[in-house]
CSV table of C-alpha atoms and ligand atoms in Angstrom, one decimal:
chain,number,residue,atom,x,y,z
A,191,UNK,CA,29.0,12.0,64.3
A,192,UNK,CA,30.5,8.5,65.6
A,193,UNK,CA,33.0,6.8,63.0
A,194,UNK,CA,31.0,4.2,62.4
A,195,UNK,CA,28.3,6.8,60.8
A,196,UNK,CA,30.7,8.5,58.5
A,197,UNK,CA,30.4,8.0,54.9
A,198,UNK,CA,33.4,7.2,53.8
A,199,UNK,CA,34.8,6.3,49.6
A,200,UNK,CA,34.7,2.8,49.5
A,201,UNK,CA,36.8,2.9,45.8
A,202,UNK,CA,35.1,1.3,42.8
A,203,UNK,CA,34.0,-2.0,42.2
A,204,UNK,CA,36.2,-2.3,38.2
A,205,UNK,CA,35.2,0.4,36.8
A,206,UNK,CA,32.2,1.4,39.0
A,207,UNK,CA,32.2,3.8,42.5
A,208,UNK,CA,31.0,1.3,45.4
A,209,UNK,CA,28.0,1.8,47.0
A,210,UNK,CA,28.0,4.3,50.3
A,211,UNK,CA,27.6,2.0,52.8
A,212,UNK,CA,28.7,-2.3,52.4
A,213,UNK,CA,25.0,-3.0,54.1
A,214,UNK,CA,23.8,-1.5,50.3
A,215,UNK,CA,26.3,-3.5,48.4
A,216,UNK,CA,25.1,-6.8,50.3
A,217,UNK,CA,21.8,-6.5,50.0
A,218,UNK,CA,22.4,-5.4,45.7
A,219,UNK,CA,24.8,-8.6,45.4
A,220,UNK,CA,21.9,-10.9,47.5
A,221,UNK,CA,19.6,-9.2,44.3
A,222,UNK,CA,22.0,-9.9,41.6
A,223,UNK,CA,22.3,-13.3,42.9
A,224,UNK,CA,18.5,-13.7,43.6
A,225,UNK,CA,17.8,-12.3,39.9
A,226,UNK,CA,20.3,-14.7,38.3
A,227,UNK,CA,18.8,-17.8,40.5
A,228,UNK,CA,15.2,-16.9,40.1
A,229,UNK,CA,14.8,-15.6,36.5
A,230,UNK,CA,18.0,-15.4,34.5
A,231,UNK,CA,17.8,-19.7,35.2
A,232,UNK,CA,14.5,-20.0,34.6
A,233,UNK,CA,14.1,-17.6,31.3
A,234,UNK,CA,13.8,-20.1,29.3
A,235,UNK,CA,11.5,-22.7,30.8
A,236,UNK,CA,9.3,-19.6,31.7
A,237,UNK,CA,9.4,-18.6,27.8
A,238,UNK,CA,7.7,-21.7,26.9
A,239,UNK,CA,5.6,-22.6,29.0
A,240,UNK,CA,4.5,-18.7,28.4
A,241,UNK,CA,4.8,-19.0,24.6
A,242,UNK,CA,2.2,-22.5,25.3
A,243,UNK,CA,-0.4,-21.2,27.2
A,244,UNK,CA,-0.7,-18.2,24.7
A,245,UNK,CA,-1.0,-20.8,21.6
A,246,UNK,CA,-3.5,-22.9,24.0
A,247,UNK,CA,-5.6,-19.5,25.0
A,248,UNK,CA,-5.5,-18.9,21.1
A,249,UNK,CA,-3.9,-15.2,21.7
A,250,UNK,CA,-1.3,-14.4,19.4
A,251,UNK,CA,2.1,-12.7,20.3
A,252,UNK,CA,2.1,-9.6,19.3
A,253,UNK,CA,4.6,-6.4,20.0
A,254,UNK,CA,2.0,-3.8,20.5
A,255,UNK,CA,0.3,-2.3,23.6
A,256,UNK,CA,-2.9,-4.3,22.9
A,257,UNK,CA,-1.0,-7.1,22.7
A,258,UNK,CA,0.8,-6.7,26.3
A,259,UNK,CA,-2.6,-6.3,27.6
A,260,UNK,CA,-4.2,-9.3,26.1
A,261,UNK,CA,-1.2,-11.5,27.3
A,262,UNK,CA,-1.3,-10.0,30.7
A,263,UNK,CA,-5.1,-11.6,31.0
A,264,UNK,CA,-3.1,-14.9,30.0
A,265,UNK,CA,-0.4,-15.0,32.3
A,266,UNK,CA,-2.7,-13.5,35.4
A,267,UNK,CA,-4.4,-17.2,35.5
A,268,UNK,CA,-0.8,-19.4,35.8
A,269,UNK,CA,0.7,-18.7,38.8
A,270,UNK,CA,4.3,-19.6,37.9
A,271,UNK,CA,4.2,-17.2,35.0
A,272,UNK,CA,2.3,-14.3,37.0
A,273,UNK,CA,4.8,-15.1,39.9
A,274,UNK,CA,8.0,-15.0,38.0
A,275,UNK,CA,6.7,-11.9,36.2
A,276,UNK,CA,5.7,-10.6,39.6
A,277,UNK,CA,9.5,-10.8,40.8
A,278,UNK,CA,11.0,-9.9,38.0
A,279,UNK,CA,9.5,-6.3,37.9
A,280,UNK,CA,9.9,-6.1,42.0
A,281,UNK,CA,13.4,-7.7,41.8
A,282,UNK,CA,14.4,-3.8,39.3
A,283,UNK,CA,12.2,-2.0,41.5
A,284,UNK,CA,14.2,-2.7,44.7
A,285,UNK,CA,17.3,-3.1,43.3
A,286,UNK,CA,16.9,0.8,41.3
A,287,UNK,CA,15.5,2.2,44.7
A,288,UNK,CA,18.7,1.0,46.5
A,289,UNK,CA,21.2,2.3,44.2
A,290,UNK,CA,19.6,6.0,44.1
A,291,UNK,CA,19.3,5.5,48.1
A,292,UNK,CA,22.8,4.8,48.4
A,293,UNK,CA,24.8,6.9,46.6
A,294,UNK,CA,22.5,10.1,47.3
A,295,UNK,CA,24.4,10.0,50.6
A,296,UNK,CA,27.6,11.1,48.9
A,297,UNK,CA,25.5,13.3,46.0
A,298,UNK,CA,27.7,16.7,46.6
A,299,UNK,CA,30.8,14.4,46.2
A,300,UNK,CA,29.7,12.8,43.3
A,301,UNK,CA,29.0,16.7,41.8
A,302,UNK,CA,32.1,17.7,42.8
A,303,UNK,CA,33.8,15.1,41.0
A,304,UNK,CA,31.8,15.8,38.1
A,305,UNK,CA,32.2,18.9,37.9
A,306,UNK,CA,36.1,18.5,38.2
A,307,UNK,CA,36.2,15.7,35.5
A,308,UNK,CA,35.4,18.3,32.8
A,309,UNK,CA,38.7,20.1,32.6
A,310,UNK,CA,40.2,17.1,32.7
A,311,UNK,CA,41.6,15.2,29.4
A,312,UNK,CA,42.4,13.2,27.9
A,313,UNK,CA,39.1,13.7,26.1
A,314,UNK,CA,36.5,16.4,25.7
A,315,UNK,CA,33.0,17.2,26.7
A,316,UNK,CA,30.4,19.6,25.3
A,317,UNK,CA,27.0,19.8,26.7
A,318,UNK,CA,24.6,22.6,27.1
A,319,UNK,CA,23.2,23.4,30.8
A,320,UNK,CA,19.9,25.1,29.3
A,321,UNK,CA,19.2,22.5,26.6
A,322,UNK,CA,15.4,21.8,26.4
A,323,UNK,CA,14.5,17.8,26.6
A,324,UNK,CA,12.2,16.6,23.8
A,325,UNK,CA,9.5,14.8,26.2
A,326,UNK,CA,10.3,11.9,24.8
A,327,UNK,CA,13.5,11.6,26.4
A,328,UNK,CA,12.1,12.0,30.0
A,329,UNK,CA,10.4,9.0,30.4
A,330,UNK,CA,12.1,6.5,33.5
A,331,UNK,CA,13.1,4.0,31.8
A,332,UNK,CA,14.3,0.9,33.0
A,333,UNK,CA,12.4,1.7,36.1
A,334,UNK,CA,15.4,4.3,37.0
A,335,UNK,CA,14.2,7.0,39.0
A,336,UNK,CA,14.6,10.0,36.7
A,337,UNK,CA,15.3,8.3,33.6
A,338,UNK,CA,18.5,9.5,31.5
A,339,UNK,CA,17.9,13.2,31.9
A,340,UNK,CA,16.0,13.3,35.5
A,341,UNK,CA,18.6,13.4,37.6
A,342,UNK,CA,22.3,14.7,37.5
A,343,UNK,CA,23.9,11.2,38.8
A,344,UNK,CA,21.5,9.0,36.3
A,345,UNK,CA,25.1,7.8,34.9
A,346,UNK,CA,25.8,6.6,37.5
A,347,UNK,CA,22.4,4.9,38.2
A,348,UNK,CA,22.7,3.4,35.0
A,349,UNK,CA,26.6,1.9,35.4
A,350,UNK,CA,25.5,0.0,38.9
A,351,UNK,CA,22.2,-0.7,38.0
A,352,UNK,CA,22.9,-2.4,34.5
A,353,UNK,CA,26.0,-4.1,36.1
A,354,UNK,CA,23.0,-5.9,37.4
A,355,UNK,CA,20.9,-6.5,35.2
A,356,UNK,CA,23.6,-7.8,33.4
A,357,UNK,CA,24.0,-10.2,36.1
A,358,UNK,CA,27.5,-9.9,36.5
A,359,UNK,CA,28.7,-10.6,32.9
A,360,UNK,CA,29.8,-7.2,32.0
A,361,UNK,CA,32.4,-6.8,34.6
A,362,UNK,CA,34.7,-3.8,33.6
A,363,UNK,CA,32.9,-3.3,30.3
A,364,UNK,CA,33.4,-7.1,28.8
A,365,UNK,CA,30.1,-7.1,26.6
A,366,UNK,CA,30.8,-4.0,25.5
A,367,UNK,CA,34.6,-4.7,24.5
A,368,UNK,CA,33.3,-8.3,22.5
A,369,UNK,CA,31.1,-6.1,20.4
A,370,UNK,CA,33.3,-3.5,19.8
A,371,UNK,CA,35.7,-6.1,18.2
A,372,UNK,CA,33.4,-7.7,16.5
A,373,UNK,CA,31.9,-4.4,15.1
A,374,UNK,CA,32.9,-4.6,11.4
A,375,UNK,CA,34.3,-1.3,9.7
A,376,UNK,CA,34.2,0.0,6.2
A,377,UNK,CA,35.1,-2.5,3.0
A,378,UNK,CA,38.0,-0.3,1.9
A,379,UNK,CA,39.2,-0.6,5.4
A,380,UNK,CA,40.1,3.0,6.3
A,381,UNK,CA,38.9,4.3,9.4
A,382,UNK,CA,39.9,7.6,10.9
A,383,UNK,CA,36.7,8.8,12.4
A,384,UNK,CA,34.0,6.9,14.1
A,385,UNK,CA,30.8,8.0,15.8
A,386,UNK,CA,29.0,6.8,18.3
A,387,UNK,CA,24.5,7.9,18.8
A,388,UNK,CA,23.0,7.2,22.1
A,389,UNK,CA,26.4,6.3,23.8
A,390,UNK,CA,25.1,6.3,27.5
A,391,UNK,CA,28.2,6.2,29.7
A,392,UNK,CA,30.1,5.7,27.0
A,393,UNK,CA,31.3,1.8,27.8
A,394,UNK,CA,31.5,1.3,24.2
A,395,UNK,CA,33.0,4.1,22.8
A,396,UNK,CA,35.8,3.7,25.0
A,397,UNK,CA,36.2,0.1,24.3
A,398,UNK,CA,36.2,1.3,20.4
A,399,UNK,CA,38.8,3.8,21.3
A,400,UNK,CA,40.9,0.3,22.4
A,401,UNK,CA,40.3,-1.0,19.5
A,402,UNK,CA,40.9,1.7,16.8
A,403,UNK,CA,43.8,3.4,18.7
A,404,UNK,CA,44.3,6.0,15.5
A,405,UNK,CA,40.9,6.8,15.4
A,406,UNK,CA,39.3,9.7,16.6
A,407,UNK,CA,36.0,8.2,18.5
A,408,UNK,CA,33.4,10.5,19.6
A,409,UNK,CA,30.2,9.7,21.7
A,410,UNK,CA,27.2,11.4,21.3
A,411,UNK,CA,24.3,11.5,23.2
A,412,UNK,CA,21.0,13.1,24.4
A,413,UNK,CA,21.6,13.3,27.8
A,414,UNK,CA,24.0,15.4,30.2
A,415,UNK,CA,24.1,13.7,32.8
A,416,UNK,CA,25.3,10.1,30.7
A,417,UNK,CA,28.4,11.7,29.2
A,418,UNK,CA,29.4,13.7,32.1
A,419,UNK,CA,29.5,10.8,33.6
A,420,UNK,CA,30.9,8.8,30.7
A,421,UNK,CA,33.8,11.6,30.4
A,422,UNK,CA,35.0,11.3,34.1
A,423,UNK,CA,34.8,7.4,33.8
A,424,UNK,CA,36.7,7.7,30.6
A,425,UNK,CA,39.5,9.9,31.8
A,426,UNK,CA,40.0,7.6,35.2
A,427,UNK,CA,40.4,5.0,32.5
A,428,UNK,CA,43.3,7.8,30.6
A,429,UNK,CA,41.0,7.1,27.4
A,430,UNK,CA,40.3,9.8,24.6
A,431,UNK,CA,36.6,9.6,24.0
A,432,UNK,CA,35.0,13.1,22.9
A,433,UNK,CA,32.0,13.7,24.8
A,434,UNK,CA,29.3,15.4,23.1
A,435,UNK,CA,25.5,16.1,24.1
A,436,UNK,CA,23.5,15.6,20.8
A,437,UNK,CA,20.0,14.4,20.0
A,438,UNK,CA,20.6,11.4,17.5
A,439,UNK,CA,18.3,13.2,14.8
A,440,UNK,CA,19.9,16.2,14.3
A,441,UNK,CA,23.8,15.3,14.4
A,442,UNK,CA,26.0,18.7,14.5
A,443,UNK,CA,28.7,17.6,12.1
A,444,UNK,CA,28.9,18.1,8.3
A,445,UNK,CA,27.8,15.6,5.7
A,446,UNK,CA,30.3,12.5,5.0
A,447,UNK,CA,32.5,13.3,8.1
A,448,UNK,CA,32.4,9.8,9.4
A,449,UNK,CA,33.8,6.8,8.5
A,450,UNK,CA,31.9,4.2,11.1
A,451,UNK,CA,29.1,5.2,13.0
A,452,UNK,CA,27.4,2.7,15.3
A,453,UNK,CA,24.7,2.6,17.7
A,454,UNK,CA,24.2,-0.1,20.5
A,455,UNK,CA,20.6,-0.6,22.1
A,456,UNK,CA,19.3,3.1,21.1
A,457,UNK,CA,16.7,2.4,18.6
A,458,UNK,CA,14.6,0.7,20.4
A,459,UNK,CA,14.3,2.9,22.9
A,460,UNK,CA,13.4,6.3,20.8
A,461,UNK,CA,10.2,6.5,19.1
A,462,UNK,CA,10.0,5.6,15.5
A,463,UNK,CA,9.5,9.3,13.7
A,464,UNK,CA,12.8,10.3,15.7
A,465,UNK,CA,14.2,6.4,14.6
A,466,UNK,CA,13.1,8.2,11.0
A,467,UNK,CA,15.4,11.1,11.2
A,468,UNK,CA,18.2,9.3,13.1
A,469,UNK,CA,18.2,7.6,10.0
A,470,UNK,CA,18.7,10.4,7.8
A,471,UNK,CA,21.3,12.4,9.8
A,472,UNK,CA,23.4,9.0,9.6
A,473,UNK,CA,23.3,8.7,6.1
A,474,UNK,CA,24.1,12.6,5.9
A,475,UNK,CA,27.0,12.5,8.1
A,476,UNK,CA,28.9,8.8,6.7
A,477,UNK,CA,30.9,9.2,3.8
A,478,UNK,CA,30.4,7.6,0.7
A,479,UNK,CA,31.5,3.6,1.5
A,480,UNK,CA,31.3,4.9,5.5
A,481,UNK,CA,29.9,1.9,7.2
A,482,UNK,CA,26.8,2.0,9.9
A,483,UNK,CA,26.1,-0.9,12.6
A,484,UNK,CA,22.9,-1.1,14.6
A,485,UNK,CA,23.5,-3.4,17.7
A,486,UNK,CA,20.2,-3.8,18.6
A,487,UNK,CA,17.1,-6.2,19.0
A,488,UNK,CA,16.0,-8.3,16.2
A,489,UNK,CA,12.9,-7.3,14.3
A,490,UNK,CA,9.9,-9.5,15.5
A,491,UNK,CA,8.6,-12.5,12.8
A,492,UNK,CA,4.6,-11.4,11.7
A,493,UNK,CA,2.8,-14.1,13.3
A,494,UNK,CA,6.1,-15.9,15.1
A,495,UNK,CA,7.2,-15.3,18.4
A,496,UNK,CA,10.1,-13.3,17.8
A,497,UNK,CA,12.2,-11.1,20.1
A,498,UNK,CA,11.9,-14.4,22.8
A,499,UNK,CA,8.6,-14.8,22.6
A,500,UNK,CA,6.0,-13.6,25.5
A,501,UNK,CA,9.2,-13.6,28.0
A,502,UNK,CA,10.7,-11.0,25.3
A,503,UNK,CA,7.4,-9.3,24.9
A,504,UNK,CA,6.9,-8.5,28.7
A,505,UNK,CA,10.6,-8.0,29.5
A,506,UNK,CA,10.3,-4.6,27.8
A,507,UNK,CA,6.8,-3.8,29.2
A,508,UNK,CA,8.0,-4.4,32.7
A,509,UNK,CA,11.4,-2.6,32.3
A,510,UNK,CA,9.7,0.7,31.4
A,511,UNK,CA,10.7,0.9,27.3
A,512,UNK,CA,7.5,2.1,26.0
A,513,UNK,CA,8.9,2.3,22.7
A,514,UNK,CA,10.5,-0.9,22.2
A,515,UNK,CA,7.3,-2.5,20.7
A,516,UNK,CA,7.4,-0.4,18.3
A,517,UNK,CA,10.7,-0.8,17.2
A,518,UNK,CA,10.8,-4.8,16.8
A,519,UNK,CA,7.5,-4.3,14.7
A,520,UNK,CA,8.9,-1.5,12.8
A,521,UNK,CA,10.7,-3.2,9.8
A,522,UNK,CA,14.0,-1.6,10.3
A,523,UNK,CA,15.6,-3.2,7.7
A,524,UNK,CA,13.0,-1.3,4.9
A,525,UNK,CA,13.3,1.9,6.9
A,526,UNK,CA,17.9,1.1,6.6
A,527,UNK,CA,17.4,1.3,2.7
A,528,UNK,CA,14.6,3.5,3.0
A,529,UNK,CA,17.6,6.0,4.2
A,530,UNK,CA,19.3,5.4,1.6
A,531,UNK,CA,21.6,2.3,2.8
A,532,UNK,CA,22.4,-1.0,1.3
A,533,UNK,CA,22.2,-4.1,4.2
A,534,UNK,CA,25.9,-6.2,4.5
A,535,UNK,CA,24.5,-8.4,6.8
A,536,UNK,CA,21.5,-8.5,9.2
A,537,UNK,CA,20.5,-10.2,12.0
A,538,UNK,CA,19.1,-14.0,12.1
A,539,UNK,CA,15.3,-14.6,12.6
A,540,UNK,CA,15.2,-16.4,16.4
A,541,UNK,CA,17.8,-14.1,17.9
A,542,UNK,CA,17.1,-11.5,20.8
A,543,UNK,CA,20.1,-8.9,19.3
A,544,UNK,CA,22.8,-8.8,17.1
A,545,UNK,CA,24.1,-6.6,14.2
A,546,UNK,CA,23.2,-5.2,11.5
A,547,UNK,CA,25.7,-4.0,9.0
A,548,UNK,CA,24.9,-1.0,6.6
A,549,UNK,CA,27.0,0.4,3.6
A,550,UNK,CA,26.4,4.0,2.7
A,551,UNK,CA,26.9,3.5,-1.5
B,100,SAM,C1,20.2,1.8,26.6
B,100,SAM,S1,21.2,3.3,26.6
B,100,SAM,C2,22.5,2.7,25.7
B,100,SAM,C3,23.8,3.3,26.0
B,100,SAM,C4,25.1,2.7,25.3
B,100,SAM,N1,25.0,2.8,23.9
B,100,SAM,C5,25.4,1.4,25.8
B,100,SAM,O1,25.8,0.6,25.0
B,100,SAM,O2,25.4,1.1,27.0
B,100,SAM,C6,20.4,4.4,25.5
B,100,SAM,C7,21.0,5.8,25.5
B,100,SAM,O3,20.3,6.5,24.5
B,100,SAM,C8,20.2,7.9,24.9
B,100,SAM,N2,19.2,8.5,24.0
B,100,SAM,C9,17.8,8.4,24.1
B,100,SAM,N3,17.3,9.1,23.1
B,100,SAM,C10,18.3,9.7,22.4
B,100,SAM,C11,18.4,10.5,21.2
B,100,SAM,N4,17.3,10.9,20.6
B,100,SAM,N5,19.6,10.9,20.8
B,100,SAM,C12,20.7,10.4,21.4
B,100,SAM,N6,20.7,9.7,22.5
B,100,SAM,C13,19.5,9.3,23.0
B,100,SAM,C14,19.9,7.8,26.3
B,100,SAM,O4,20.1,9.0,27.0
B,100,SAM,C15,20.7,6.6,26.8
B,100,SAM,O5,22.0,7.1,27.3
């Protein structure tokens, strides 16, 4: 092999490994770029004139699969709607492909380290190697080859290819470390153990773990390959997150163990019967004043363009989330108190996402 064919570590970009080759990190920065000048500038004009044409065509805005299909016959007729639709979807194709491409070069590296990550500390990680995935769980999501359970380096699909998405904004972890400060705790103030459902790659539990020093924090989530992952990026970081592989619905720990649980951009991506149970085993495992935060979209108006609008609406058709229609017509709030829960604080009407803040009585 000539040296200027060998695969080399290029490091990490912050917190993320680099991509095999710099031809694959050029053409992913030209996307990022070419996502934030073509549609992260024009969201908003593209919104309206979308949320227009849908009041002028007389078809209402609405966050169900009928309703994706009836806008669809909308936008197909304006072509700067249809085009920046069109580019939008293409732009996660290409730039998903690409990641996947590039690192599967270095695939029995990236095991390797994986697999030597969990002896290390300072943290733990528990996952079962035979555990059976509800088919829910196995759909690709976000486009990602694979999904969250498909494919044992989906962590680290997910930390490049949302560092896109993000277009740029969450360098090392920063959204996640503005709403883990701004994640409120219990009233009485006392927080020795926090929980974290769906925790991906576990940017914010880590980020919690900065916050709450004292605290124990552990991460739970479905998927194996997302906290192995999440435990080797935590312990480059020297942070001590408890990894643990657990379905959201049925939460191994005994009842009132917690003080704060939170979840950040789960629910709307788990059907609503599971959403049900979730909501159950949360209330089970808080103790009695324990706090709960959902970080997540905001619940769609009846008859107002909520969730931003037809742009909103076709942002999670087009990024593979069947279930978040669903979840922004599901009246989350009812299904909180429902569980048992009294609301602090919810999110405003007009916002994409934000908080909600639970108290278990
Ligand atoms: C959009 S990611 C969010 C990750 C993380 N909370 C963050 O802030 O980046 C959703 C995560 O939920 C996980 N998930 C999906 N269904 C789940 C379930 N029933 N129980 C626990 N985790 C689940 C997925 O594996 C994925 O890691």
């Amino acid at each position: 092999m000539s040296i200027s064919n060998a695969i080399i570590d290029r490091g990490k970009i912050g917190r993320t490994p680099a991509l095999t080759a710099r031809a694959d990190e050029v053409y992913n920065d030209f996307m990022s770029d070419a996502r934030n000048q073509l549609l992260h500038a024009y969201w908003k004009q593209m919104g309206e004139r979308g949320n227009a044409l849908m009041a002028k065509a007389g078809v209402k805005i609405e966050h169900t699969h009928e309703g994706i299909s009836n806008a669809r016959d909308v936008i197909i007729e304006d072509t700067y709607l249809s085009t920046f639709l069109r580019v939008k979807r293409s732009a996660q194709e290409i730039y998903k492909q690409r990641i996947v491409e590039s690192y599967a070069q270095r695939e029995p590296e990236f095991l390797r380290r994986l697999d030597d990550a969990e002896k290390r500390g300072p943290g733990t990680l528990t996952y079962d190697k035979n555990f059976v995935y509800p088919d829910y769980s196995k759909v690709h999501i976000h486009i990602q080859p694979g999904g969250y359970v498909g494919h044992p380096l989906a962590g680290m699909y997910y930390d490049y290819g949302t560092s896109i998405f993000y277009g740029g904004e969450n360098s090392d972890d920063a959204l996640h470390k503005r709403l883990a400060e701004q994640t409120p705790g219990p009233k009485d103030g006392k927080i020795n153990r926090i929980l974290e459902i769906g925790c991906g790659i576990g940017q914010m539990a880590v980020e919690m773990k900065r916050v709450h020093k004292d605290a124990e924090v552990i991460a739970t989530d479905i998927s194996a390959p997302m906290i192995r992952y999440g435990h080797w990026r935590a312990t480059e970081q020297n942070m001590a997150v408890h990894f643990a592989q657990m379905p959201s619905e049925t939460l191994d720990f005994p009842d009132g163990h917690f003080d704060l649980v939170f979840e950040h951009i789960l629910f709307h991506e788990i059907p609503i019967p599971v959403l049900d149970k979730t909501l159950k085993e949360v209330f089970r495992v808080l103790r009695p004043g324990g706090t709960f935060v959902v970080w997540d979209f905001a619940s769609a108006e009846p008859g107002k363009p909520g969730y931003s609008g037809l742009v909103g609406l076709m942002d999670a058709a087009d990024n593979g989330e069947p279930y978040a229609h669903e979840f922004v017509t599901c009246n989350v709030e009812q299904r909180l108190e429902n569980a048992g829960f009294s609301i602090r604080s919810r999110i405003q009407p007009g916002v994409m996402m934000g908080s909600r803040v639970c108290d278990k009585p």
